[in-house]
Short mmCIF file of C-alpha atoms in Angstrom, two decimals:
data_model
loop_
_atom_site.label_atom_id
_atom_site.label_comp_id
_atom_site.label_asym_id
_atom_site.label_seq_id
_atom_site.Cartn_x
_atom_site.Cartn_y
_atom_site.Cartn_z
CA MET A 1 -154.97 -9.97 -13.35
CA THR A 2 -152.58 -9.00 -11.18
CA GLN A 3 -154.58 -6.17 -9.32
CA PRO A 4 -153.70 -2.33 -8.81
CA THR A 5 -152.06 -1.89 -5.79
CA ASP A 6 -153.12 1.06 -3.58
CA ILE A 7 -150.39 3.85 -3.61
CA GLY A 8 -151.58 3.65 0.48
CA ARG A 9 -151.19 0.37 0.69
CA LEU A 10 -147.34 1.10 -0.84
CA LEU A 11 -146.08 3.65 1.35
CA ALA A 12 -147.50 1.63 4.30
CA LEU A 13 -145.24 -0.78 4.03
CA PRO A 14 -141.32 -0.17 5.47
CA GLU A 15 -138.58 0.07 4.18
CA PRO A 16 -137.14 -1.20 3.23
CA PHE A 17 -140.17 -4.41 2.90
CA ARG A 18 -137.69 -7.74 3.39
CA VAL A 19 -139.01 -10.88 1.57
CA LEU A 20 -137.68 -13.96 1.74
CA ASP A 21 -138.09 -16.40 -0.93
CA ALA A 22 -136.86 -19.70 0.03
CA TYR A 23 -136.19 -22.77 -1.72
CA SER A 24 -135.86 -19.63 -4.29
CA CYS A 25 -134.53 -21.74 -7.98
CA ILE A 26 -134.43 -18.59 -9.99
CA GLY A 27 -135.65 -16.22 -8.60
CA GLY A 28 -138.99 -16.82 -10.17
CA GLY A 29 -141.54 -15.94 -7.07
CA ALA A 30 -138.52 -12.92 -6.90
CA GLU A 31 -139.57 -10.69 -9.88
CA GLY A 32 -143.38 -10.95 -9.75
CA TYR A 33 -142.54 -9.33 -5.44
CA ARG A 34 -140.56 -7.42 -6.79
CA ARG A 35 -143.42 -5.35 -9.62
CA ALA A 36 -145.79 -6.39 -6.75
CA PHE A 37 -144.25 -3.98 -4.08
CA GLY A 38 -141.88 -2.18 -6.16
CA PRO A 39 -138.99 -0.59 -4.92
CA ARG A 40 -139.37 -0.32 -1.42
CA VAL A 41 -139.05 -4.13 -1.89
CA HIS A 42 -135.81 -5.97 -0.79
CA VAL A 43 -135.72 -9.90 -1.42
CA THR A 44 -132.92 -12.04 -0.71
CA GLY A 45 -133.45 -15.85 -1.75
CA VAL A 46 -131.82 -19.25 0.30
CA ASP A 47 -131.70 -22.41 -1.89
CA ILE A 48 -129.58 -25.43 -1.18
CA GLN A 49 -128.31 -25.89 -4.90
CA ALA A 50 -126.36 -22.60 -5.67
CA GLN A 51 -128.35 -20.28 -8.21
CA PRO A 52 -125.87 -17.94 -10.16
CA ASP A 53 -129.16 -16.63 -12.45
CA TYR A 54 -130.94 -15.22 -9.12
CA ARG A 55 -133.47 -12.82 -9.92
CA GLY A 56 -133.42 -11.00 -6.28
CA ASP A 57 -131.17 -9.02 -4.68
CA ALA A 58 -129.69 -10.93 -2.21
CA PHE A 59 -128.94 -15.45 -2.19
CA HIS A 60 -128.06 -17.83 0.51
CA GLN A 61 -127.34 -21.34 -0.57
CA GLY A 62 -127.93 -23.14 2.73
CA ASP A 63 -130.93 -25.10 3.93
CA ALA A 64 -134.17 -23.25 3.96
CA ILE A 65 -135.68 -24.85 6.87
CA GLU A 66 -132.94 -23.78 8.95
CA TYR A 67 -131.92 -19.96 7.39
CA ILE A 68 -136.10 -20.06 8.22
CA HIS A 69 -135.65 -20.75 11.90
CA ALA A 70 -132.21 -18.80 11.96
CA HIS A 71 -133.61 -16.22 10.40
CA GLY A 72 -137.19 -15.90 9.68
CA HIS A 73 -138.43 -13.12 11.88
CA GLU A 74 -135.63 -10.91 11.01
CA TYR A 75 -137.92 -11.07 7.39
CA ASP A 76 -141.69 -9.22 6.80
CA PHE A 77 -142.48 -11.45 4.38
CA ILE A 78 -141.81 -14.72 3.26
CA HIS A 79 -142.25 -16.66 0.52
CA ALA A 80 -141.63 -20.47 0.41
CA SER A 81 -142.35 -23.42 -2.84
CA PRO A 82 -140.72 -26.62 -1.06
CA PRO A 83 -139.15 -28.71 -3.20
CA CYS A 84 -142.90 -30.69 -5.40
CA GLN A 85 -141.29 -34.86 -6.36
CA GLY A 86 -141.90 -35.94 -3.96
CA GLU A 87 -146.07 -34.59 -2.96
CA GLY A 88 -146.98 -34.16 -6.82
CA ALA A 89 -149.98 -37.54 -7.17
CA PRO A 90 -148.43 -39.55 -9.60
CA THR A 91 -144.91 -39.70 -7.25
CA LYS A 92 -147.02 -40.94 -3.86
CA GLY A 93 -149.74 -43.29 -6.26
CA THR A 94 -148.89 -44.31 -10.11
CA ASN A 95 -145.08 -44.27 -8.91
CA ARG A 96 -144.97 -45.53 -5.24
CA ALA A 97 -143.83 -48.95 -6.97
CA ARG A 98 -141.71 -47.60 -8.95
CA ASN A 99 -139.32 -45.81 -7.14
CA ARG A 100 -139.20 -48.23 -4.21
CA ALA A 101 -137.75 -50.75 -6.59
CA ILE A 102 -134.99 -48.93 -8.20
CA GLY A 103 -134.68 -47.20 -4.94
CA ARG A 104 -135.49 -43.23 -5.57
CA THR A 105 -136.26 -41.18 -2.68
CA TYR A 106 -137.71 -38.14 -2.20
CA PRO A 107 -137.62 -35.76 0.54
CA ARG A 108 -141.01 -34.98 2.62
CA LEU A 109 -140.88 -31.20 2.71
CA ILE A 110 -143.75 -29.41 3.24
CA ALA A 111 -144.69 -30.01 7.32
CA PRO A 112 -141.80 -28.69 8.47
CA THR A 113 -141.38 -26.26 6.65
CA ARG A 114 -144.59 -25.30 7.36
CA ALA A 115 -143.46 -25.60 10.93
CA ALA A 116 -141.01 -23.21 10.23
CA LEU A 117 -142.69 -20.96 9.25
CA GLU A 118 -145.62 -20.10 11.80
CA ALA A 119 -142.68 -20.73 14.69
CA THR A 120 -141.96 -16.96 13.01
CA GLY A 121 -144.65 -15.88 13.28
CA ARG A 122 -144.22 -14.09 9.69
CA PRO A 123 -147.55 -13.72 7.12
CA TYR A 124 -146.49 -16.57 5.31
CA VAL A 125 -146.77 -17.89 1.37
CA MET A 126 -146.35 -22.06 1.05
CA GLU A 127 -146.56 -23.20 -2.59
CA ASN A 128 -146.93 -26.35 -3.81
CA VAL A 129 -148.33 -28.74 -6.16
CA ALA A 130 -151.92 -30.81 -6.96
CA GLY A 131 -151.98 -33.93 -4.64
CA SER A 132 -149.62 -32.18 -2.30
CA GLU A 133 -150.22 -31.24 1.66
CA VAL A 134 -150.30 -28.00 1.11
CA ARG A 135 -153.59 -25.84 2.11
CA LYS A 136 -155.92 -24.75 -1.07
CA ASP A 137 -156.66 -21.53 0.35
CA ILE A 138 -155.29 -20.25 -3.22
CA ARG A 139 -155.73 -22.20 -7.49
CA LEU A 140 -152.89 -20.35 -9.63
CA CYS A 141 -153.12 -21.27 -13.57
CA GLY A 142 -151.19 -20.29 -16.33
CA GLU A 143 -154.37 -18.82 -18.07
CA GLN A 144 -155.60 -17.00 -15.15
CA PHE A 145 -152.42 -14.44 -16.28
CA GLY A 146 -152.62 -15.18 -20.81
CA LEU A 147 -149.50 -17.56 -20.00
CA GLY A 148 -148.25 -20.40 -22.39
CA VAL A 149 -148.15 -22.93 -19.22
CA ILE A 150 -151.01 -23.76 -17.18
CA MET A 151 -149.31 -25.13 -14.35
CA HIS A 152 -151.18 -25.18 -11.13
CA ARG A 153 -150.24 -24.61 -8.46
CA TYR A 154 -151.29 -23.95 -5.01
CA PHE A 155 -151.52 -21.07 -1.94
CA GLU A 156 -151.60 -22.67 1.87
CA LEU A 157 -151.61 -18.25 3.24
CA GLY A 158 -150.23 -17.95 6.97
CA GLY A 159 -151.55 -14.88 8.94
CA TRP A 160 -153.07 -13.47 6.08
CA THR A 161 -156.37 -14.29 4.03
CA ALA A 162 -157.27 -13.26 0.49
CA VAL A 163 -160.30 -14.54 -1.69
CA GLN A 164 -159.94 -17.26 -4.77
CA PRO A 165 -159.53 -15.49 -8.35
CA ALA A 166 -162.06 -16.63 -10.87
CA HIS A 167 -160.57 -19.74 -12.88
CA PRO A 168 -161.54 -19.54 -17.17
CA LYS A 169 -161.49 -22.43 -18.75
CA HIS A 170 -159.15 -23.52 -20.59
CA ARG A 171 -158.39 -22.93 -24.16
CA GLY A 172 -157.07 -25.72 -25.57
CA TYR A 173 -154.26 -29.06 -24.60
CA VAL A 174 -150.93 -28.19 -23.63
CA ARG A 175 -149.05 -29.24 -26.73
CA GLY A 176 -147.03 -33.00 -27.13
CA TRP A 177 -148.11 -36.20 -26.44
CA ARG A 178 -149.97 -38.26 -24.44
CA HIS A 179 -151.50 -41.61 -23.48
CA GLY A 180 -149.80 -42.37 -27.50
CA GLU A 181 -151.36 -39.28 -29.77
CA TYR A 182 -149.75 -36.37 -30.13
CA ARG A 183 -151.81 -32.57 -29.44
CA GLU A 184 -151.42 -29.31 -31.16
CA GLY A 185 -152.23 -26.44 -27.99
CA PRO A 186 -151.92 -22.88 -27.16
CA TYR A 187 -149.53 -24.18 -23.61
CA VAL A 188 -146.37 -25.65 -23.92
CA ALA A 189 -144.97 -28.83 -21.38
CA ALA A 190 -142.25 -27.05 -19.25
CA TYR A 191 -141.45 -29.90 -18.07
CA GLY A 192 -139.12 -32.80 -18.70
CA GLU A 193 -137.35 -32.90 -22.87
CA GLY A 194 -138.35 -34.57 -25.57
CA GLY A 195 -141.84 -35.69 -27.17
CA GLY A 196 -143.23 -32.19 -27.29
CA LYS A 197 -142.01 -30.39 -25.09
CA ALA A 198 -140.83 -26.85 -24.15
CA THR A 199 -137.44 -25.13 -25.99
CA VAL A 200 -135.52 -22.80 -23.12
CA ASP A 201 -136.91 -20.00 -25.74
CA GLU A 202 -140.54 -21.09 -26.14
CA ILE A 203 -140.46 -22.20 -21.67
CA ARG A 204 -138.70 -18.26 -21.38
CA THR A 205 -141.37 -16.85 -23.54
CA ALA A 206 -144.44 -19.11 -21.96
CA LYS A 207 -143.40 -18.47 -18.19
CA GLY A 208 -142.39 -14.64 -18.86
CA ILE A 209 -138.72 -15.34 -17.52
CA ASP A 210 -136.39 -13.66 -19.39
CA TRP A 211 -132.99 -13.50 -17.29
CA SER A 212 -131.76 -17.55 -17.38
CA THR A 213 -131.20 -19.72 -20.10
CA ASP A 214 -131.03 -23.22 -18.20
CA HIS A 215 -133.15 -25.53 -18.64
CA LEU A 216 -133.46 -26.82 -15.97
CA ARG A 217 -134.18 -24.07 -13.62
CA LEU A 218 -136.14 -22.70 -15.83
CA ARG A 219 -139.23 -25.80 -15.40
CA GLU A 220 -138.04 -25.00 -12.14
CA ALA A 221 -139.59 -21.83 -11.94
CA LEU A 222 -142.70 -20.71 -11.16
CA PRO A 223 -144.30 -17.81 -13.44
CA PRO A 224 -143.64 -14.47 -11.73
CA ALA A 225 -147.13 -13.95 -12.70
CA TYR A 226 -147.86 -15.79 -9.96
CA THR A 227 -146.23 -13.98 -6.82
CA GLU A 228 -147.46 -11.14 -8.19
CA TRP A 229 -150.91 -11.74 -7.89
CA ILE A 230 -149.41 -13.00 -4.36
CA GLY A 231 -148.78 -9.69 -3.73
CA HIS A 232 -151.05 -7.29 -4.96
CA ALA A 233 -153.93 -10.07 -2.51
CA PHE A 234 -151.26 -9.69 0.57
CA LEU A 235 -150.99 -5.52 0.09
CA ALA A 236 -155.05 -5.53 -0.57
CA THR A 237 -155.28 -8.01 3.16
CA HIS A 238 -152.33 -7.06 5.18
CA ALA A 239 -151.07 -3.27 4.16
CA PRO A 240 -154.43 -1.59 6.24
CA ARG A 241 -153.25 -3.27 9.38
CA LEU A 242 -148.92 -2.28 8.65
CA GLU A 243 -150.82 1.78 8.20
CA VAL A 244 -152.55 1.75 11.59
CA ALA A 245 -149.66 0.22 13.64
CA ALA A 246 -148.01 2.57 12.56
#
């Protein structure tokens, strides 16, 4: 369900069209933007950890918020995917007492990331899970793109808007054990290990990622189809303004 790209809108983009991919992981998001914006795009990833499999054009290892503050204004569009371990409903609800008991804490990065993004004055998108503090402007699901994962993700749009796409009915269950019952289904669980959860090859196929075999990074990565849709939506709503400004 990716949106067709009008050639005139692509021509309205500056060249190169510079995208910052903050908290990049292996670049699932970067690949989607490369598909949406075409050969004019240059994607720079930033992550606190080394990412030898990164899919974009350049990579900087370091703190994403610090980098956005220092360099975010140099980019035409910014994508940010703060770590979600401290944001989901289980961490803030069901597992809160357990985490406190073992001294486990997770950084809460959405608010400071938003402040850094807004300070740049650039259009941005910030992605996270249900239960997080991102504004729920857009919700995307693997079923919208025929993927083998459900993986609902929410996107906060800064400086631009888009229309929520239709959310089709899921075709069945996520394969694996849940509440003591094993179920088959058309989707795989691309998180954790054991209990029927997806293998490396299954995650690669389910998410549409073919450039890495790192199980942990594949689990963390955003399916490129999501940011390809975001990129096309940005072109549809924002690129005409760039053309007028030119």
